[in-house]
PDB file of C-alpha atoms in Angstrom:
ATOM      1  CA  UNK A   1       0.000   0.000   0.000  1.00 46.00           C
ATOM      2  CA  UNK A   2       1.303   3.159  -1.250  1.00 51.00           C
ATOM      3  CA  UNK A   3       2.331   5.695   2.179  1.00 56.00           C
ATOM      4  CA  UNK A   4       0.114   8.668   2.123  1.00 55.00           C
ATOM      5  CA  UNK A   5       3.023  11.096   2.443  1.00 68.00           C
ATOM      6  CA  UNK A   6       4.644   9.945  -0.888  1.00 82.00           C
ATOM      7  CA  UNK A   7       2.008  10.719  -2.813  1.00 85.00           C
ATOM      8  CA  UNK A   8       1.224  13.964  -4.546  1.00 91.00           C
ATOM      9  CA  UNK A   9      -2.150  15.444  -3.904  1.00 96.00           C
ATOM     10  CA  UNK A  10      -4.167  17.064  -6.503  1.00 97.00           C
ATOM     11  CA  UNK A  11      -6.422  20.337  -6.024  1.00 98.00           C
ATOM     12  CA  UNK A  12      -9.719  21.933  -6.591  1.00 98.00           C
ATOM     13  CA  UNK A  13     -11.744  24.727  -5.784  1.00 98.00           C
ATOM     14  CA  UNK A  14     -15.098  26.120  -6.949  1.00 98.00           C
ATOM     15  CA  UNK A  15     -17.011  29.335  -5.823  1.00 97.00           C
ATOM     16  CA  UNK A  16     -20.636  28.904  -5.454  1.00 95.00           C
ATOM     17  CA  UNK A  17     -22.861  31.651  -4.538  1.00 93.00           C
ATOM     18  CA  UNK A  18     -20.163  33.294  -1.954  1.00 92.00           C
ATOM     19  CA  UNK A  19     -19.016  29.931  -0.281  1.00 96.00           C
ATOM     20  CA  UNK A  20     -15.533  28.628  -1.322  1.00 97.00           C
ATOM     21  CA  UNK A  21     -15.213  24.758  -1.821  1.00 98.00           C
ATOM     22  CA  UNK A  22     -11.752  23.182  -2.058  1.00 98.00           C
ATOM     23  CA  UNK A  23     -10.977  19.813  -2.656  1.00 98.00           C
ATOM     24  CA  UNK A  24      -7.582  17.521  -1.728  1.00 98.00           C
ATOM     25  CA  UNK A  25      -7.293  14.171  -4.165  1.00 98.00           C
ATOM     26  CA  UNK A  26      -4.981  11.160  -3.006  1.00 96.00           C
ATOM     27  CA  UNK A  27      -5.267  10.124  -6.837  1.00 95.00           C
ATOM     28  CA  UNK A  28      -3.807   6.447  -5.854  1.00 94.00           C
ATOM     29  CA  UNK A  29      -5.969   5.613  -2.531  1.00 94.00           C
ATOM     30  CA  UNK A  30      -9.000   8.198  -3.860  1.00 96.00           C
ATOM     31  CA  UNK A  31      -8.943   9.569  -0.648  1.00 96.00           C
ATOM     32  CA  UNK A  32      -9.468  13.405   0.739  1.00 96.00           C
ATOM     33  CA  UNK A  33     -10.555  16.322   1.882  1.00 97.00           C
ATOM     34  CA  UNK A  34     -12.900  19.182   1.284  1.00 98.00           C
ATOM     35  CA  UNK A  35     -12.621  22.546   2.986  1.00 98.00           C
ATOM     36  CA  UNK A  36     -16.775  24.515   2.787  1.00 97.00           C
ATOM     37  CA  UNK A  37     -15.650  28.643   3.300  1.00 95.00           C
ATOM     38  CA  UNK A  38     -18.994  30.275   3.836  1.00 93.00           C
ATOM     39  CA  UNK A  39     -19.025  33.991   2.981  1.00 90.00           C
ATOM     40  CA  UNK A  40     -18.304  34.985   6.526  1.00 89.00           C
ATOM     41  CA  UNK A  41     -14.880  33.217   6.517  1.00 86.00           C
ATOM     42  CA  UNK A  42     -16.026  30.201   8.437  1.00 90.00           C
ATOM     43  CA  UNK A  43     -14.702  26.647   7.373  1.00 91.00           C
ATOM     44  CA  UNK A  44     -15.792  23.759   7.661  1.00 95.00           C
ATOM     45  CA  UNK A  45     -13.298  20.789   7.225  1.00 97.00           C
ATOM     46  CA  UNK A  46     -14.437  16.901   5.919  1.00 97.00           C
ATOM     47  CA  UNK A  47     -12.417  14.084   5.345  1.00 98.00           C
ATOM     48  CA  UNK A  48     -13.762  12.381   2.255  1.00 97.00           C
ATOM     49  CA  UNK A  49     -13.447   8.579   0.114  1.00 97.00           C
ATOM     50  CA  UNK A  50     -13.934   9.117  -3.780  1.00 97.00           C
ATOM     51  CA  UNK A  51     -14.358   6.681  -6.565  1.00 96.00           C
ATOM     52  CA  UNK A  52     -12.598   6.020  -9.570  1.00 95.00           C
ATOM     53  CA  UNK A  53     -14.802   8.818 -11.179  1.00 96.00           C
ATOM     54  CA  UNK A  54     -14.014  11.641  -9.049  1.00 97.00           C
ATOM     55  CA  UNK A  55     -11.900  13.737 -11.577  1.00 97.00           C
ATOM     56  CA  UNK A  56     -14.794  13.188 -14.203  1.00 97.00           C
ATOM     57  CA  UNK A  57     -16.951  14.641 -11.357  1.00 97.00           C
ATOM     58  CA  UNK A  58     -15.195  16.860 -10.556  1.00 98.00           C
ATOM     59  CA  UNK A  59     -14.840  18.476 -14.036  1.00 97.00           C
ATOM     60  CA  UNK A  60     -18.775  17.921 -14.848  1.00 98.00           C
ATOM     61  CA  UNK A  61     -19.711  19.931 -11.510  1.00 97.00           C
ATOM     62  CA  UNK A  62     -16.888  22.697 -12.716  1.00 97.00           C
ATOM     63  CA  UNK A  63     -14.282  22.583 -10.352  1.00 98.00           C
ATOM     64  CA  UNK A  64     -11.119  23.828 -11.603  1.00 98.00           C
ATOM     65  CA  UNK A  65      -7.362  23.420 -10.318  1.00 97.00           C
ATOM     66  CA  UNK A  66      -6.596  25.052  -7.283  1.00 97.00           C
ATOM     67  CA  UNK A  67      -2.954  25.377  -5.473  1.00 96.00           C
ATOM     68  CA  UNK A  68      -1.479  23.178  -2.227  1.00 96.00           C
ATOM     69  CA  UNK A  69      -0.551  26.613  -1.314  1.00 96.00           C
ATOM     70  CA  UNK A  70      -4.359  28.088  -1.293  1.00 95.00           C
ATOM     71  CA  UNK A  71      -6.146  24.863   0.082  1.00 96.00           C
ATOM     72  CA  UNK A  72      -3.493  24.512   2.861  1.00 95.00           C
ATOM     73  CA  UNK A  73      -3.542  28.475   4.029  1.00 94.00           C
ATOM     74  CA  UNK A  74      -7.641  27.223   4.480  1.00 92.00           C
ATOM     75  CA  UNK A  75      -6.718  24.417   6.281  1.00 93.00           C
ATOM     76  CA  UNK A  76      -4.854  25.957   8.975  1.00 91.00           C
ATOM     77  CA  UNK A  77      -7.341  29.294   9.103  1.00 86.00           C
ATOM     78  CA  UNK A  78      -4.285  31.819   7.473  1.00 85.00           C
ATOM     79  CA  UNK A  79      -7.116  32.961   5.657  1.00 80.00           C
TER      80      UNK A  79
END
């Protein structure tokens, strides 16, 4: 089994209607995270299990590539 920390991550976001949504991939084990901004600047952090499909989803619900840099700075509330 392939160590999570070897592994590089791929990254999402998508603005809907003032809240931010940002999404971490684990493209081998299809497993993640998704940070929900609201408009006041409040987070809310889930860890997440994908499918196969989740970059086709992903692309149909018009996400687009986001930074480490920008989902991270979310993560630990820098923003």
């Amino acid at each position: 089994m392939a160590k999570d920390s070897n592994i590089v991550h791929q990254y999402f976001k998508k603005e809907i209607e003032g809240v931010k949504i940002l999404v971490k991939v684990n493209p081998i084990l299809f497993k993640g995270a998704e940070i929900t901004v609201d408009a006041n600047g409040h987070g809310e952090l889930r860890e997440l299990e994908f499918d196969q499909d989740i970059f086709e989803d992903l692309k149909a619900d018009e996400f687009e590539e986001a930074s480490p840099l920008e989902f991270n700075l979310y993560l630990n509330g820098l923003v």
